[in-house]
Structure formats: C-alpha cells, structure tokens
Short mmCIF file of C-alpha atoms in Angstrom, two decimals:
data_model
loop_
_atom_site.label_atom_id
_atom_site.label_comp_id
_atom_site.label_asym_id
_atom_site.label_seq_id
_atom_site.Cartn_x
_atom_site.Cartn_y
_atom_site.Cartn_z
CA MET A 108 96.75 -2.38 193.19
CA SER A 109 95.56 0.54 194.18
CA SER A 110 91.38 1.28 194.19
CA GLY A 111 89.56 3.86 192.54
CA VAL A 112 86.83 4.31 194.99
CA SER A 113 85.02 6.90 193.05
CA SER A 114 84.72 4.73 189.81
CA GLY A 115 84.94 1.56 191.24
CA GLN A 116 88.06 0.89 189.53
CA ALA A 117 91.47 -0.44 190.30
CA THR A 118 94.86 0.33 188.65
CA CYS A 119 96.90 -3.00 188.16
CA GLU A 120 100.11 -1.49 189.55
CA VAL A 121 102.62 -4.01 187.28
CA CYS A 122 101.51 -3.07 184.27
CA GLU A 123 99.21 0.12 185.14
CA LYS A 124 96.26 -1.10 183.28
CA VAL A 125 92.92 0.08 184.41
CA MET A 126 90.21 -2.20 185.03
CA LEU A 127 87.09 -3.06 187.38
CA CYS A 128 87.75 -4.30 190.80
CA ARG A 129 85.73 -7.27 190.37
CA ASN A 130 88.16 -8.19 187.21
CA VAL A 131 91.64 -7.72 189.29
CA SER A 132 92.07 -11.39 190.48
CA SER A 133 91.41 -12.99 186.68
CA HIS A 134 93.78 -10.19 185.28
CA LEU A 135 96.83 -10.76 187.82
CA LYS A 136 96.28 -14.54 186.99
CA LYS A 137 96.35 -14.50 183.33
CA MET A 138 98.82 -11.65 182.53
CA HIS A 139 100.93 -11.60 185.46
CA ASN A 140 101.20 -15.35 186.15
CA TYR A 141 99.76 -14.98 189.94
CA THR A 142 98.75 -18.19 191.73
CA THR A 143 95.17 -18.21 192.43
CA GLU A 144 96.02 -17.38 195.88
CA GLN A 145 97.93 -14.71 195.21
CA ALA A 146 95.38 -13.07 193.34
CA GLU A 147 93.03 -13.50 196.04
CA GLU A 148 95.09 -12.11 198.46
CA VAL A 149 95.05 -9.02 196.58
CA LYS A 150 91.77 -8.65 195.80
CA LYS A 151 91.15 -9.43 199.16
CA THR A 152 93.45 -6.28 200.07
CA LEU A 153 91.76 -4.07 197.70
CA LYS A 154 88.68 -4.88 199.06
CA MET A 155 89.90 -3.45 202.85
CA GLU A 156 90.73 -0.55 201.01
CA THR A 157 87.75 -0.06 199.87
CA MET A 158 86.10 -0.85 203.05
CA ILE A 159 87.96 1.57 204.89
CA GLU A 160 87.53 4.52 202.89
CA GLY A 161 83.96 3.19 202.17
CA LEU A 162 83.06 6.14 200.47
CA ILE A 163 82.70 7.03 196.69
CA ILE A 164 84.05 10.23 196.29
CA CYS A 165 82.89 13.05 193.87
CA PRO A 166 86.12 14.38 191.79
CA ILE A 167 84.35 17.85 190.95
CA TYR A 168 84.07 18.65 194.60
CA ASP A 169 85.44 15.98 196.62
CA ASP A 170 81.89 15.67 198.50
CA GLN A 171 81.99 11.76 199.65
CA PHE A 172 78.60 9.03 199.65
CA LEU A 173 78.41 5.69 201.02
CA ASN A 174 76.56 4.43 197.80
CA LYS A 175 76.70 4.81 194.17
CA GLU A 176 73.11 6.08 194.64
CA GLY A 177 73.92 8.92 196.99
CA PHE A 178 76.56 9.96 194.31
CA ALA A 179 73.80 9.83 191.59
CA GLY A 180 71.58 12.27 193.12
CA HIS A 181 74.54 14.67 193.62
CA CYS A 182 75.75 14.72 189.81
CA LEU A 183 71.91 14.68 189.28
CA MET A 184 71.64 17.87 191.20
CA ASN A 185 75.03 19.15 190.87
CA HIS A 186 76.44 17.90 187.53
CA SER A 187 74.01 17.58 184.79
CA ASP A 188 73.87 18.51 181.53
CA ASP A 189 73.28 17.37 178.08
CA GLY A 190 77.09 17.20 177.94
CA ALA A 191 77.53 19.20 174.32
CA ASP A 192 80.92 20.50 174.60
CA ALA A 193 80.77 20.62 178.72
CA THR A 194 84.15 19.82 180.13
CA SER A 195 84.91 20.45 183.73
CA GLU A 196 88.03 22.33 182.91
CA GLY A 197 86.47 24.61 181.24
CA ALA A 198 83.35 24.90 183.87
CA VAL A 199 82.74 28.04 185.89
CA PRO A 200 80.64 27.80 188.99
CA VAL A 201 77.97 30.29 189.27
CA THR A 202 78.19 32.51 192.22
CA GLY A 203 75.96 35.67 193.39
CA VAL A 204 73.80 36.37 196.16
CA GLU A 205 76.26 35.98 199.08
CA GLU A 206 73.31 35.91 201.88
CA SER A 207 72.14 32.82 200.09
CA GLN A 208 75.34 30.52 200.29
CA GLU A 209 72.79 27.68 201.14
CA VAL A 210 70.87 28.42 197.69
CA LEU A 211 73.77 28.40 195.84
CA ASN A 212 75.04 25.49 197.53
CA VAL A 213 71.93 23.13 196.57
CA LEU A 214 72.28 25.28 192.59
CA ASP A 215 75.81 25.70 191.79
CA VAL A 216 76.23 23.64 188.23
CA GLU A 217 79.45 22.39 186.33
CA THR A 218 77.87 21.06 183.47
CA HIS A 219 80.37 18.53 182.62
CA ILE A 220 78.45 14.96 183.25
CA PRO A 221 75.85 13.90 181.01
CA ALA A 222 72.84 12.46 182.39
CA ALA A 223 72.93 9.58 180.68
CA ASP A 224 76.36 8.45 182.39
CA ILE A 225 74.29 9.17 185.10
CA GLU A 226 71.43 6.90 184.81
CA PRO A 227 73.00 3.56 184.59
CA ILE A 228 73.82 3.62 188.18
CA VAL A 229 70.29 4.84 189.50
CA PRO A 230 67.93 1.98 190.41
CA ALA A 231 65.09 2.23 188.62
CA GLN A 232 62.39 2.23 191.13
CA GLU A 233 64.79 4.96 192.45
CA ARG A 234 64.43 7.59 190.20
CA LEU A 235 61.36 8.62 190.45
CA GLY A 236 62.65 9.63 194.24
CA LEU A 237 65.21 11.39 192.75
CA ARG A 238 63.21 13.54 190.91
CA LYS A 239 60.91 14.37 193.64
CA MET A 240 64.13 15.15 196.13
CA ILE A 241 65.18 17.45 193.15
CA ARG A 242 61.66 19.21 193.17
CA ASN A 243 61.31 19.98 196.69
CA LYS A 244 65.41 21.11 196.70
CA THR A 245 64.35 23.43 194.51
CA GLU A 246 61.14 24.78 196.09
CA MET A 247 63.35 25.18 199.29
CA ALA A 248 65.86 27.29 197.06
CA TYR A 249 63.21 29.23 195.97
CA ALA A 250 61.97 30.53 198.83
CA THR A 251 65.67 30.99 200.73
CA VAL A 252 66.02 33.42 197.70
CA MET A 253 62.98 35.22 197.46
CA GLU A 254 63.52 36.03 201.59
CA ASN A 255 67.09 37.40 201.07
CA VAL A 256 66.43 39.31 197.75
CA ASN A 257 62.81 40.77 198.04
CA VAL A 258 64.85 43.70 199.97
CA GLN A 259 67.06 44.04 196.80
CA VAL A 260 64.49 44.46 194.55
CA LYS A 261 63.03 47.61 196.09
CA GLU A 262 66.79 48.85 196.96
CA ASP A 263 68.27 48.28 192.92
CA SER A 264 66.46 46.24 190.67
CA ASP A 265 69.01 46.38 188.44
CA GLU A 266 71.63 44.43 190.98
CA ALA A 267 68.31 42.06 191.73
CA MET A 268 67.53 41.10 188.19
CA GLN A 269 71.51 40.04 187.59
CA LYS A 270 71.44 37.86 190.71
CA LEU A 271 67.83 36.08 190.06
CA THR A 272 68.78 35.70 186.81
CA MET A 273 71.85 33.53 187.49
CA ILE A 274 69.94 32.11 190.12
CA PHE A 275 66.84 30.59 188.00
CA ASP A 276 69.52 29.86 185.25
CA GLN A 277 70.67 26.67 187.42
CA MET A 278 67.08 26.37 188.26
CA GLU A 279 66.43 25.89 184.60
CA VAL A 280 69.44 23.60 184.50
CA ILE A 281 68.00 21.21 187.05
CA SER A 282 64.47 21.69 185.30
CA ARG A 283 66.53 20.15 181.85
CA ILE A 284 65.69 16.60 183.30
CA LYS A 285 62.70 15.03 183.61
CA THR A 286 61.10 11.81 184.38
CA SER A 287 58.59 10.09 181.88
CA ALA A 288 55.26 8.89 183.53
CA ARG A 289 55.19 5.83 181.73
CA SER A 290 58.64 4.31 181.92
CA GLY A 291 60.33 6.14 184.53
CA GLU A 292 63.52 6.94 182.29
CA LEU A 293 65.28 9.94 182.78
CA GLN A 294 64.84 12.38 179.86
CA MET A 295 66.40 15.63 178.64
CA VAL A 296 64.17 18.63 177.68
CA PRO A 297 64.37 19.57 174.26
CA ARG A 298 66.99 22.17 173.52
CA THR A 299 64.41 24.32 171.42
CA GLU A 300 62.03 23.99 174.32
CA ARG A 301 64.65 25.04 176.89
CA ALA A 302 65.38 28.23 175.11
CA GLN A 303 61.84 28.96 174.50
CA LEU A 304 61.00 28.52 178.49
CA ARG A 305 64.07 30.48 179.34
CA LYS A 306 63.13 33.62 177.13
CA LYS A 307 59.73 33.13 178.40
CA ARG A 308 60.93 33.42 182.33
CA ARG A 309 63.61 36.03 181.87
CA ALA A 310 60.67 38.13 180.28
CA GLU A 311 58.61 37.20 183.06
CA MET A 312 61.12 37.86 185.97
CA LYS A 313 61.84 41.24 184.36
CA ALA A 314 58.16 42.01 184.36
CA ALA A 315 58.18 41.21 187.83
CA LEU A 316 60.97 43.12 189.18
CA GLU A 317 59.66 45.96 187.24
CA GLN A 318 56.34 45.93 188.90
CA GLN A 319 57.84 44.81 192.35
CA ASP A 320 55.62 41.56 192.39
CA PRO A 321 57.39 39.14 194.23
CA GLU A 322 54.19 36.86 193.80
CA MET A 323 55.54 36.60 189.48
CA LEU A 324 58.62 34.93 190.72
CA GLY A 325 57.84 31.75 190.93
CA PRO A 326 60.29 28.46 190.65
CA PRO A 327 60.91 27.49 187.35
CA GLY A 328 58.08 24.45 186.17
CA LEU A 329 59.98 20.92 186.81
#
C-alpha cells in the first residue's frame, strides 16, 4: 500500500485500486484473502508512513500542512473559485509588483478548486474564523500594495494602473466567498453581482489614479 497524504487515500499495490485509508484492511481481506493479522499489519505500516510524513501536501504549490483545517484555509486563500471551466493545467499565476512579493504570495490564485469541495473538510465552527483570516490577510496585503505602488502612481499612472488592476482582481477572487450570517455556510457571490462590483471597482481605481488620490484606493469589500 502507498499513501496519499494530501487526500487521505491509499493505493492498493495488488490491484492498484484507490481507496480511503480507513478501508484498506477490509479491502485486503475481502478482495485479496488477507488474514486479519496481515491486513492489520499493512494498515499499521500505512499509518506509520502517514505519521512519519505527517503532512497534507497541496498538489499545486507543494505547501505542507499539519491538518485538514490548515489545508482548507490555504485553499480558500489560494485556490478558491466557482470551478467553472477551471483546471490546474490551464491556470496561470498572476505576477507583477515585484516589490510586493509578499502580497503576491497571499493573493496569487490558481482557480481550480471549487469552494464546494473545500467546505466539507472545514468544521462549521471554524468557517467564520477562516473568513476573518481572509479579511485580515486582504487588509494587510492592501497596506503593503499601497506602500509600494503609491510612488509609481506619480511616476507612471499606466503602469501603476495595470499592477493595481491585477492585484485587485485577486482580491476580488477572494471576495467571491462570503459566509452566511444565519447558517455559517460558505456561499459564492453570484456572477452578475461580481461583474457589477468589478466594473464599479475598476472605475473607482481609474478615477483615483487619474487624481492621484490614494484614499480612494481602498480594498474591495468582503
């Protein structure tokens, strides 16, 4: 048996069937005539391998997490989208504002994992905490962006506009996920609403850059 720590799955070395780790023992006994002792030994070895690795690994960034909650938070921050025609193969990380690499590390988004796939592994009581984390990350990112871009606004408005547009596009992706105050469930902001907010936001950004008024360049509402 080989383990897949990132997904909690294992592949049977006899028939190459993929299954949940907890089903390994019963599969070996039923399909391959393993004795209870043999099946439990394989399961124990698999568990030890998992414990040694001890990590959930993001298949895109290779980031490592100690638990599913941490991985879920990472996915909400970095891979959240509605999943429409989005694949990891076709995803391209957004780059720009080299001085703000820390910001880009927070906001780069490869849109391929639907929020609906993330929600089941996030305990209900932790969803509001994840939303608070996202809000705080966005606010910190905004502050860093403005610190590094304000000078460029005066020197080259077109270049600054392009960089800010890319960054705020990523903030907009994050803002697609909202939490219902009543149920605590994660929900997606409707496409039509997102398009209207994006159009309004870009108009405000353009006006602010033309007037060189940083006060108008606030982060998008979450």
